[in-house]
XYZ file of C-alpha atoms in Angstrom:
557
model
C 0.000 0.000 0.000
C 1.469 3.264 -1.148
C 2.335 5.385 1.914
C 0.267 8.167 2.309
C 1.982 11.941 1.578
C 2.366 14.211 4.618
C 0.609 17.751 3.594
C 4.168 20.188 5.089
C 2.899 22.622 7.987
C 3.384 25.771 7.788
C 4.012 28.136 11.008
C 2.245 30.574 10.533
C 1.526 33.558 13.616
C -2.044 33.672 15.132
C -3.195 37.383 14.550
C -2.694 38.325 18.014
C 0.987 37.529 17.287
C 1.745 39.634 13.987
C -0.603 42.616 15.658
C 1.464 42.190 19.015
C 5.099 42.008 16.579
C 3.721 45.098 14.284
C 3.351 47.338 17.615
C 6.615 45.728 19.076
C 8.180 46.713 15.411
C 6.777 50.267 16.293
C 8.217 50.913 19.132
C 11.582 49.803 17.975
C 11.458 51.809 15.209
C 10.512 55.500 16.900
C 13.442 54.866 18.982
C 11.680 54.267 22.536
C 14.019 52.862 24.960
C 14.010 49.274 26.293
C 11.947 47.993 24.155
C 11.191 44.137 23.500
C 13.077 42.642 20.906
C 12.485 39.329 22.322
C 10.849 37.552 25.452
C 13.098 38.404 27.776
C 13.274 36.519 31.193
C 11.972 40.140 33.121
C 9.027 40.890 30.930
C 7.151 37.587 32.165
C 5.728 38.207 35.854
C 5.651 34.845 38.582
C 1.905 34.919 38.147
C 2.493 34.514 34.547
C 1.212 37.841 32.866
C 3.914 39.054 30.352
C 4.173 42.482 29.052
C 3.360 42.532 25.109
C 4.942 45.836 24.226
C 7.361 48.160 26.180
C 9.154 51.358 25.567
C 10.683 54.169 27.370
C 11.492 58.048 27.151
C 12.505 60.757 29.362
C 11.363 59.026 32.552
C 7.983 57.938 31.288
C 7.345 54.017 30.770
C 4.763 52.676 28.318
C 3.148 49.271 29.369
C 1.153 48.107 26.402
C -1.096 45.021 26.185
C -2.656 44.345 22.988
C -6.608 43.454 22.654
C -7.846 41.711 19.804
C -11.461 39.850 19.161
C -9.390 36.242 19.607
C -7.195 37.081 23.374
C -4.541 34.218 24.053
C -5.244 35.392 27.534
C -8.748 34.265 27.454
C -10.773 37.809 28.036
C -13.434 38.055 25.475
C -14.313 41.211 26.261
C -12.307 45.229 26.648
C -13.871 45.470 29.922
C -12.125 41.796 30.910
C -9.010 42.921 29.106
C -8.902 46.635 31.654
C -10.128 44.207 34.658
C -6.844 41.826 33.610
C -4.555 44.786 33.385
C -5.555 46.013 36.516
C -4.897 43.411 38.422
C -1.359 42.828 36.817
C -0.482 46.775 37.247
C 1.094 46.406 40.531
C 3.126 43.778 39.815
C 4.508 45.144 36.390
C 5.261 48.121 38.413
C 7.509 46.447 41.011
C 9.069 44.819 37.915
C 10.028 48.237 36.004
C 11.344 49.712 39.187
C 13.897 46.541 39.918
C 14.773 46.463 36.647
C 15.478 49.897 35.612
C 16.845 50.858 38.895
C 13.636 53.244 39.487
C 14.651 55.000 36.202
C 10.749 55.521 34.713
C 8.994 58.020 37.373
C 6.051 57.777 35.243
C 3.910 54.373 34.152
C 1.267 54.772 31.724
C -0.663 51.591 31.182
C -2.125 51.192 27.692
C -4.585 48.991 26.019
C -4.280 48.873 22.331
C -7.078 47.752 20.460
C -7.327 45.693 17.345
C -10.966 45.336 15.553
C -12.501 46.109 18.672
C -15.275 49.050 18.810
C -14.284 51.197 21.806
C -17.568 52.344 23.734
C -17.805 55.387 25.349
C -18.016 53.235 28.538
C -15.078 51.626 28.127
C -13.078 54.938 27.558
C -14.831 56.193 30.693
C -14.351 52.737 32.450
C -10.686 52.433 31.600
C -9.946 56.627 32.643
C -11.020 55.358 36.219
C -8.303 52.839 36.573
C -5.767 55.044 34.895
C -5.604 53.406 31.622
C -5.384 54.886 28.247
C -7.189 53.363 25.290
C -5.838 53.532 21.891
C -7.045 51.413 18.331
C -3.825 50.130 16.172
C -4.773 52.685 13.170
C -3.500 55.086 15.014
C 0.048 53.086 14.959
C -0.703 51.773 11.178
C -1.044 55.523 10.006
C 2.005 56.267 12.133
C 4.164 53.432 10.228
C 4.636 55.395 7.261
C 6.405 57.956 8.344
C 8.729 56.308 10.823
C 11.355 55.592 8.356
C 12.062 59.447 8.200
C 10.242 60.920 11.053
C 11.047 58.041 13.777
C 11.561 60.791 16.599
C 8.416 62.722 15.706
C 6.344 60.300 15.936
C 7.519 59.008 18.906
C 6.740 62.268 20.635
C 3.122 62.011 19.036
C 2.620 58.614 20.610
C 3.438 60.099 23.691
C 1.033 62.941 22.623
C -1.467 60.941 21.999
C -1.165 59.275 25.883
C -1.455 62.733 27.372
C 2.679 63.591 27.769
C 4.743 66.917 27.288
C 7.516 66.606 26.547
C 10.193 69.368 26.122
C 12.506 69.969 23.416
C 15.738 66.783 24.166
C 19.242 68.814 23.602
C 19.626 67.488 20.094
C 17.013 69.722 19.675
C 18.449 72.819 21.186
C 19.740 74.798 18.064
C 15.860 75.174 17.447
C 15.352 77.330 20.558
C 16.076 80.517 19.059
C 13.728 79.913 16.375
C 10.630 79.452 18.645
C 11.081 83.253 18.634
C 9.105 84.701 16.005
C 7.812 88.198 14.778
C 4.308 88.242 14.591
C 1.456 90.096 13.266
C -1.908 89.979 15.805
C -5.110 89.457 13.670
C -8.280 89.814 15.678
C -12.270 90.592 14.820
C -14.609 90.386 17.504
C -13.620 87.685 20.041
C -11.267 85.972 17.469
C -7.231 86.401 17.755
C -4.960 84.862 15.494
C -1.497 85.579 15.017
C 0.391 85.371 11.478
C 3.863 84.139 11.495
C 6.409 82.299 9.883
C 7.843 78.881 10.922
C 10.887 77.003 9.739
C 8.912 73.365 8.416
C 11.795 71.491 10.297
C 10.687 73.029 13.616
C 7.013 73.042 12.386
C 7.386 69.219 11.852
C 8.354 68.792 15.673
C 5.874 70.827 17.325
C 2.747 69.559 15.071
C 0.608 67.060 15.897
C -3.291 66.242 14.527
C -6.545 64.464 15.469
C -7.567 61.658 12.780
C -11.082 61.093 13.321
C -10.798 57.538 12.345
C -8.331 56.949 14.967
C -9.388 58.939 17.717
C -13.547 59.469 17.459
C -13.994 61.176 20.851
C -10.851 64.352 19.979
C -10.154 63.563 16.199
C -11.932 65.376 13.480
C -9.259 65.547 10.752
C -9.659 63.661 7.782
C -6.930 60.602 6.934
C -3.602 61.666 5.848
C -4.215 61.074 1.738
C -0.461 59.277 1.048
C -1.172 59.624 -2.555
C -1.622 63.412 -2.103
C 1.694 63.695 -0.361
C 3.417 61.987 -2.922
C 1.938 64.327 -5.473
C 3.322 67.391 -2.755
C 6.692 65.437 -3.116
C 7.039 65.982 -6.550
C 5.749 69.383 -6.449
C 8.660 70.192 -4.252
C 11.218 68.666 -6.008
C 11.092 72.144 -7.846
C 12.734 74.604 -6.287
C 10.434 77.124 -7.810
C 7.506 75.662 -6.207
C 6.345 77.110 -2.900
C 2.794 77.365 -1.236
C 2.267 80.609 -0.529
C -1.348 79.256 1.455
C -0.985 79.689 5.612
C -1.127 76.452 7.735
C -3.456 77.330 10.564
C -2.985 75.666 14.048
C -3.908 76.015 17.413
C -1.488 76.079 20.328
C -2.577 73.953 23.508
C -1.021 76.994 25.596
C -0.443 80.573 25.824
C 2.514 81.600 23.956
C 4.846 84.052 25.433
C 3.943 87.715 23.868
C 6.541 90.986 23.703
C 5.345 93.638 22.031
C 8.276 95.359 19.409
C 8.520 99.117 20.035
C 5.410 101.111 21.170
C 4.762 102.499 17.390
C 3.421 99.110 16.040
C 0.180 97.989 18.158
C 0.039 94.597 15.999
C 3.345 93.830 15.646
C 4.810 91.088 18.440
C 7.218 88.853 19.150
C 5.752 85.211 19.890
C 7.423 82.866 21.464
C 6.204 79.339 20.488
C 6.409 76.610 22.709
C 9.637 74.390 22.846
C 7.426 71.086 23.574
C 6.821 68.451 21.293
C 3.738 68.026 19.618
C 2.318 71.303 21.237
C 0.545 72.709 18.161
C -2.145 71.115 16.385
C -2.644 71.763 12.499
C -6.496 72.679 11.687
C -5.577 72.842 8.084
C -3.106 72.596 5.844
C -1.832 68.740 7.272
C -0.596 67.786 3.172
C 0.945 71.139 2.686
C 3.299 69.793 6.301
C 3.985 66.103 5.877
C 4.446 66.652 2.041
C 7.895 67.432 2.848
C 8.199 64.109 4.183
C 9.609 62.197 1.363
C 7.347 59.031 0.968
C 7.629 58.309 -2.728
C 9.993 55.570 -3.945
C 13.319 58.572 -4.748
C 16.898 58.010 -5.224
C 18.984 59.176 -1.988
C 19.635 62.295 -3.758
C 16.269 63.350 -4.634
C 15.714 62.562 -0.766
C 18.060 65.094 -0.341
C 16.001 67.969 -2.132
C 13.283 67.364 0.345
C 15.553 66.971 3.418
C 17.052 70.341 2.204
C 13.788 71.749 1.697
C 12.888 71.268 5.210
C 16.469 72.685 6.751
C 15.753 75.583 4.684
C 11.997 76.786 3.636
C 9.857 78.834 5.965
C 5.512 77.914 5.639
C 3.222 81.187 6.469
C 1.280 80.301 9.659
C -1.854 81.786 11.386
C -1.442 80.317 14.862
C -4.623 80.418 17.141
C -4.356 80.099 21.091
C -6.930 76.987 22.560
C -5.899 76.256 26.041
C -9.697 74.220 26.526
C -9.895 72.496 22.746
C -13.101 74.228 21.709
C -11.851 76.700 19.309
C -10.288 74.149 16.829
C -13.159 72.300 16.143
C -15.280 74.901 14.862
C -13.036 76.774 13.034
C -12.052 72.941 11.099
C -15.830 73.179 9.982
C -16.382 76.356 9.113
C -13.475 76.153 6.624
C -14.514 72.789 5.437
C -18.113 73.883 4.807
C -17.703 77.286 3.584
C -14.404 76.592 1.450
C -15.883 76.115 -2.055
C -13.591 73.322 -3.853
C -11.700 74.088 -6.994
C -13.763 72.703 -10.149
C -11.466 69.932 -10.935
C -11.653 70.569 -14.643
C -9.832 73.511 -13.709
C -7.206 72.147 -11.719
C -6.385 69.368 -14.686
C -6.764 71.716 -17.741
C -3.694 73.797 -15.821
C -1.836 71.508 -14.329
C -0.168 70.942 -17.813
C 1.150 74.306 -18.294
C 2.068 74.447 -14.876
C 3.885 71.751 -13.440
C 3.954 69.345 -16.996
C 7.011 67.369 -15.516
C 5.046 65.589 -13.040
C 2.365 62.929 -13.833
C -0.591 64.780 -13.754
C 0.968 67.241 -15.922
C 1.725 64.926 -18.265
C -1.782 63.473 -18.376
C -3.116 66.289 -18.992
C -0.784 67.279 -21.796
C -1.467 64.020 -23.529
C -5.444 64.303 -23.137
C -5.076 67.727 -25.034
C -2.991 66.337 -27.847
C -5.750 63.562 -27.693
C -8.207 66.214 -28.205
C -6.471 67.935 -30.790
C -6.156 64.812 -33.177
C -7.122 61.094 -32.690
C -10.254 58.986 -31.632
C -11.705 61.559 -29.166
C -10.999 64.742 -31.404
C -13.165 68.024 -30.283
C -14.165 65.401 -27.292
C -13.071 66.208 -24.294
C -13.811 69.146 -22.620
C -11.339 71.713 -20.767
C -11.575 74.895 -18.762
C -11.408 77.857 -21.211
C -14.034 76.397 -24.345
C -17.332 76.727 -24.840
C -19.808 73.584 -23.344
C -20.859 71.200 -26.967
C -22.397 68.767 -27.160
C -19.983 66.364 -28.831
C -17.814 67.332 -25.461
C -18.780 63.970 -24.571
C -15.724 63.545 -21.775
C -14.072 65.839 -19.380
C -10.302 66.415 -18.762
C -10.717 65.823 -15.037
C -12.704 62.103 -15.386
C -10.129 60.949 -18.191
C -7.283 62.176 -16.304
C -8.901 60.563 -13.042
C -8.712 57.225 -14.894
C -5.705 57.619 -16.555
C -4.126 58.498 -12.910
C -6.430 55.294 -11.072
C -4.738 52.630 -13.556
C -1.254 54.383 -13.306
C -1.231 53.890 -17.571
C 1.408 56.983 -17.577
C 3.186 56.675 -14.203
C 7.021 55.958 -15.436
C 7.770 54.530 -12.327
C 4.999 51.713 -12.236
C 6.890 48.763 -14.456
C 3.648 47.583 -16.002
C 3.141 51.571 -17.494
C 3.169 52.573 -20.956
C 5.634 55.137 -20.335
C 8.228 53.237 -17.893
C 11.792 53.530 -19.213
C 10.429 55.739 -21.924
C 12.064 58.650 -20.871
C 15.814 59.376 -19.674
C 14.948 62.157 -17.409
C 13.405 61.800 -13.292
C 11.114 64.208 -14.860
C 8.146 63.652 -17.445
C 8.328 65.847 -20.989
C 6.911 69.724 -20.941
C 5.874 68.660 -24.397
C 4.164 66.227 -25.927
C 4.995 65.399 -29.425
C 3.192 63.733 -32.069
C 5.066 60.629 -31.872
C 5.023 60.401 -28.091
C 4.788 56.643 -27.471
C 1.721 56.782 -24.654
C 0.193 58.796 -26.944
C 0.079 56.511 -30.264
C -0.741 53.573 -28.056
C -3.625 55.258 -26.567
C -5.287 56.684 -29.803
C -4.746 53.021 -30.796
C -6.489 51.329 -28.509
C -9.387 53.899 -28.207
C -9.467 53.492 -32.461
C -9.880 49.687 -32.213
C -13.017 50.363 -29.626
C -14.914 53.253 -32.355
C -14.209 51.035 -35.062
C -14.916 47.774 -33.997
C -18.529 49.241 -31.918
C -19.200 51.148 -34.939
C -19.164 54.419 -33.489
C -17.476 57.838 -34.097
C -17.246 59.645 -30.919
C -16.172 63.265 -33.467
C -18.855 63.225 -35.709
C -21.656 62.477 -32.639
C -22.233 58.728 -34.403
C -23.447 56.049 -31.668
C -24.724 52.508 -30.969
C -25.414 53.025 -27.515
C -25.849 55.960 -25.152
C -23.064 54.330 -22.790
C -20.603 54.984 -25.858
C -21.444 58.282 -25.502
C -20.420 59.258 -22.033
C -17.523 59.069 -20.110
C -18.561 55.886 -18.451
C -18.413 53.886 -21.460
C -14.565 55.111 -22.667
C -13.407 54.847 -18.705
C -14.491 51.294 -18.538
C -12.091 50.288 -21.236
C -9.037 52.086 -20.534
C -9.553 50.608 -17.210
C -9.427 47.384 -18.523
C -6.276 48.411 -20.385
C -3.226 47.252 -17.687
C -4.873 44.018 -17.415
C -4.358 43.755 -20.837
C -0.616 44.625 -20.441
C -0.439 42.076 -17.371
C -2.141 39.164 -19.399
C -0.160 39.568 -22.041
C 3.177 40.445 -19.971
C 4.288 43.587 -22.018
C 6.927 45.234 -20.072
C 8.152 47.881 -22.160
C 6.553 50.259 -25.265
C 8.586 48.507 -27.679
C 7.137 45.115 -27.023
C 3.599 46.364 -27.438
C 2.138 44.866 -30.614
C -1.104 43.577 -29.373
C -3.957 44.175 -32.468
C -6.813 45.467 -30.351
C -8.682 44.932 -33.147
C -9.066 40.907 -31.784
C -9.616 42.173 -27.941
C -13.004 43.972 -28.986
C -13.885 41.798 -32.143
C -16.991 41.492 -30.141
C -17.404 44.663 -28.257
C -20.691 45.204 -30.458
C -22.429 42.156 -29.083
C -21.602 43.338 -25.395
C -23.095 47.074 -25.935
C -26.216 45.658 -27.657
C -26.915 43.231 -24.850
C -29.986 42.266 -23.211
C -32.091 41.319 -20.224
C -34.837 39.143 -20.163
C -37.099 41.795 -20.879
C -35.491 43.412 -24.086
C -33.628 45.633 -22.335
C -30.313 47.087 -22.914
C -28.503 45.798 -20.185
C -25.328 48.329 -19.826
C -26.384 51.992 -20.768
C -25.433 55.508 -19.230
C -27.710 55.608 -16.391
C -26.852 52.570 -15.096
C -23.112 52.915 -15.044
C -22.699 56.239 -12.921
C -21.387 54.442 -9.897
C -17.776 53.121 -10.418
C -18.540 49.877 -8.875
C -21.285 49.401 -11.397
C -18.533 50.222 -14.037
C -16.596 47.572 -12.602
C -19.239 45.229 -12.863
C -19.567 45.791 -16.558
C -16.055 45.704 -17.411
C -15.861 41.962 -15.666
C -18.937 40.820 -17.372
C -17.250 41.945 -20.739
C -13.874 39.865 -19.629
C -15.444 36.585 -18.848
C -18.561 36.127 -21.131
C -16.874 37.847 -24.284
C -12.747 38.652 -23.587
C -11.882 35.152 -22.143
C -13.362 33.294 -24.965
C -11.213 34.629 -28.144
C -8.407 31.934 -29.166
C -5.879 33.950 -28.571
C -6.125 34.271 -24.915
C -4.899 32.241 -22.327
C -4.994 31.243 -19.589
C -8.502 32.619 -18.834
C -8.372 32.334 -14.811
C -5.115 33.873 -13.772
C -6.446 37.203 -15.877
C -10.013 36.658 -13.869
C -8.087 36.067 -10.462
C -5.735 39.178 -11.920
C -9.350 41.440 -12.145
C -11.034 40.643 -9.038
């Protein structure tokens, strides 16, 4: 009898493990003191309760246990988990002290939640025993800038558990540059002062309230990475400077000196030389875009770096010793602030920053309009409304930005390697290789649907929207992946073949006669989605010349 084959195991880490490892990882990272780097003889108690994460700084000691939905420690609830931790404080105490030789005067006790909803109660529950609360987005959002922030952000986690901390001594040579001349703005009860503040000190002393992290403080929106990457590369020109002010509020009364007794506005402020001691309102991007987060070269890291040794941001700094004043003035920018029509924005980003991607988009989508499949098609700030107008700038270049089609650094892009320079053309040229490849594609859909999207000629009313064209340039780096073209050169495919039967998939129908994918049913993008993997698999997947049908289904999902 054949012997029967052994299926190999696999160790893999319970979740409480990799989320108690990722906030170990933390800690290690920010540079906290003492920290576990493995289970040490001293971190596991006679009774048996270890300590899952621990990190020092500047006398204060941070005991944190981690709560998940699945506890090896057998609590199934957060009020178990802050009944546990009290009864363990004393004797984690005692611990620190013989350890450390009574070198932490402070122990703050945490409890740091993973897919746990944190109730009122519990917050209020947990305050009582002297325990802070905290959910692990908090640390998740906090990961990506550790790699070049690691000291700031330790001084917001501390922040965050209710510590001040002053400026250490490697810090020192920013003490004269808390001192700032200041202009006092006031109306009615309202004082502001307007200032101007180095961003390398500015990085120090800001801190801000995510309301996804923090419900009961935070109102802040989520730090957008892919907006700060798009600040990186607007930086990386020297030229480019935001000339907006960053308004935050200082958790204490700044030091005030009025300069000579001619000048009733004019001050000297002195800002606060504690970390994390100034909360940004608005203008969060604007700050952390100087942190470089993009994939760059070390000395295009340098540029940034640079940049924040040497440029000055315009600030209006409110005072807001009791947190009330912050709030409101978040919302009544965010509600009375009218957005920027982003038609606008993408007709001029071209001529105004063309070497970066959106630029570039933009630039191509105009040549596009000038000549090609979508001639006199889509529409751009600056021309009259038509009806043949049939696609804006801003939902192409959306799309075009979403599948990362021109991003030269993505290796699956029509444009990696394409150019020598970090930087994208300032003009596009009739022979630009996205561009040929583009009009290509988008000629093999009109001629193969039998429409003509210049002279207003349709099969369907989705073919005349911009739901319709988004759908297939969406499907457009799946074509790339399937197909494993690497490099403009290599691209030959005949989309002629791909849509052979795009006809049969416009015409469609339901049971009941009905056109099954037209304008109004499309407007939501996962609707688009829908469509597009309908076309794949009932139409796509069954022409001879593709293959392997499921690993471009699994590739779509």
């Amino acid at each position: 009898m054949p012997r029967r084959q052994q299926t190999p195991t696999t160790n893999i880490d319970p979740e409480w493990k990799k989320f108690e490892k990722f906030v170990r990882d933390v800690f290690i990272k920010v540079n906290f003191e003492d920290t576990i780097m493995r289970d040490d003889s001293w971190y596991r108690l006679p009774s048996g309760n270890q300590i899952d994460v621990f990190g020092g700084a500047d006398k204060i000691a941070i005991v944190l246990d981690c709560a998940t939905t699945n506890n090896p420690d057998g609590t199934r609830t957060l009020r178990d988990k802050i009944n546990k931790t009290v009864q363990k404080k004393p004797g984690i105490e005692q611990a620190i002290d013989q350890k450390f030789d009574n070198k932490y005067t402070t122990k703050i006790f945490v409890i740091c939640t993973k897919g746990i909803n944190i109730t009122d109660g519990d917050k209020t529950y947990a305050a009582q025993h002297q325990i802070k609360l905290i959910d692990c987005k908090f640390f998740e959002e906090a990961r990506v800038f550790i790699k070049e922030t690691p000291e700031q952000i330790k001084y917001q986690i501390l922040k965050r558990l209710g510590q001040k901390i002053k400026f250490s001594s490697e810090d020192e040579s920013f003490e004269p540059l808390l001192n700032q001349p200041t202009l006092k703005i006031s109306s009615g009860d309202f004082v502001g002062y307007a200032l101007v503040v180095p961003v390398s000190l500015l990085l120090r002393l800001a801190y801000v309230h995510r309301l996804e992290i923090d419900p009961i403080e935070g109102y802040q929106r989520k730090i957008n990475i892919k907006k700060i990457i798009g600040i990186n590369d607007f930086l990386m020109d020297s030229n480019n400077f935001f000339v907006n002010s960053i308004l935050i509020a200082l958790d204490q009364e700044p030091d005030i000196s009025q300069i000579g007794v001619t000048h009733e506005r004019i001050f000297n402020l002195k800002l606060p030389s504690e970390y994390a001691s100034c909360e940004v309102i608005d203008g969060q991007h604007r700050l952390y875009g100087y942190v470089p987060l993009k994939k760059m070269t070390p000395e295009e890291k340098d540029v940034l770096r640079n940049r924040q040794n040497s440029d000055v941001l315009p600030i209006i700094a409110v005072v807001d010793r009791e947190h009330k004043l912050r709030h409101r003035l978040f919302l009544d920018i965010d509600a009375t602030q009218k957005p920027v029509d982003p038609i606008q924005i993408w007709t001029q980003y071209g001529k105004e920053h063309p070497e970066v991607e959106r630029g570039y988009i933009s630039n191509v989508l105009k040549k596009m309009d000038e000549n090609g499949p979508l001639k006199d098609c889509i529409y751009k700030i600056g021309e009259a409304k038509q009806k043949k107008k049939i696609v804006t700038i801003s939902f192409l270049g959306g799309v075009l930005e979403k599948t990362r089609l021109l991003n030269k650094e993505d290796t699956s892009s029509l444009v990696h390697r394409a150019f020598s320079s970090r930087k994208y053309p300032r003009d596009i040229l009739s022979n630009d290789p996205s561009l040929k490849v583009l009009n290509d594609f988008l000629a093999a859909i009109q001629e193969c649907s039998g429409i003509n999207w210049p002279t207003g000629r349709y099969t369907t009313s989705l073919m005349k929207s911009s739901y319709g064209i988004s759908i297939f340039l969406e499907l457009f780096p799946y074509i790339k992946k399937q197909f494993e073209y690497q490099d403009l050169t290599l691209i030959k495919i005949n989309f002629k073949k791909i849509f052979v039967k795009i006809s049969d998939f416009l015409t469609e129908t339901d049971n009941e006669g009905r056109v099954l994918w037209e304008k109004s049913t499309l407007t939501s993008a996962g609707t688009r989605r829908k469509a597009l993997k309908h076309f794949v698999r009932k139409y796509l997947l069954t022409l001879p010349e593709w293959k392997d049908a499921q690993q471009f289904i699994n590739i779509i999902k």
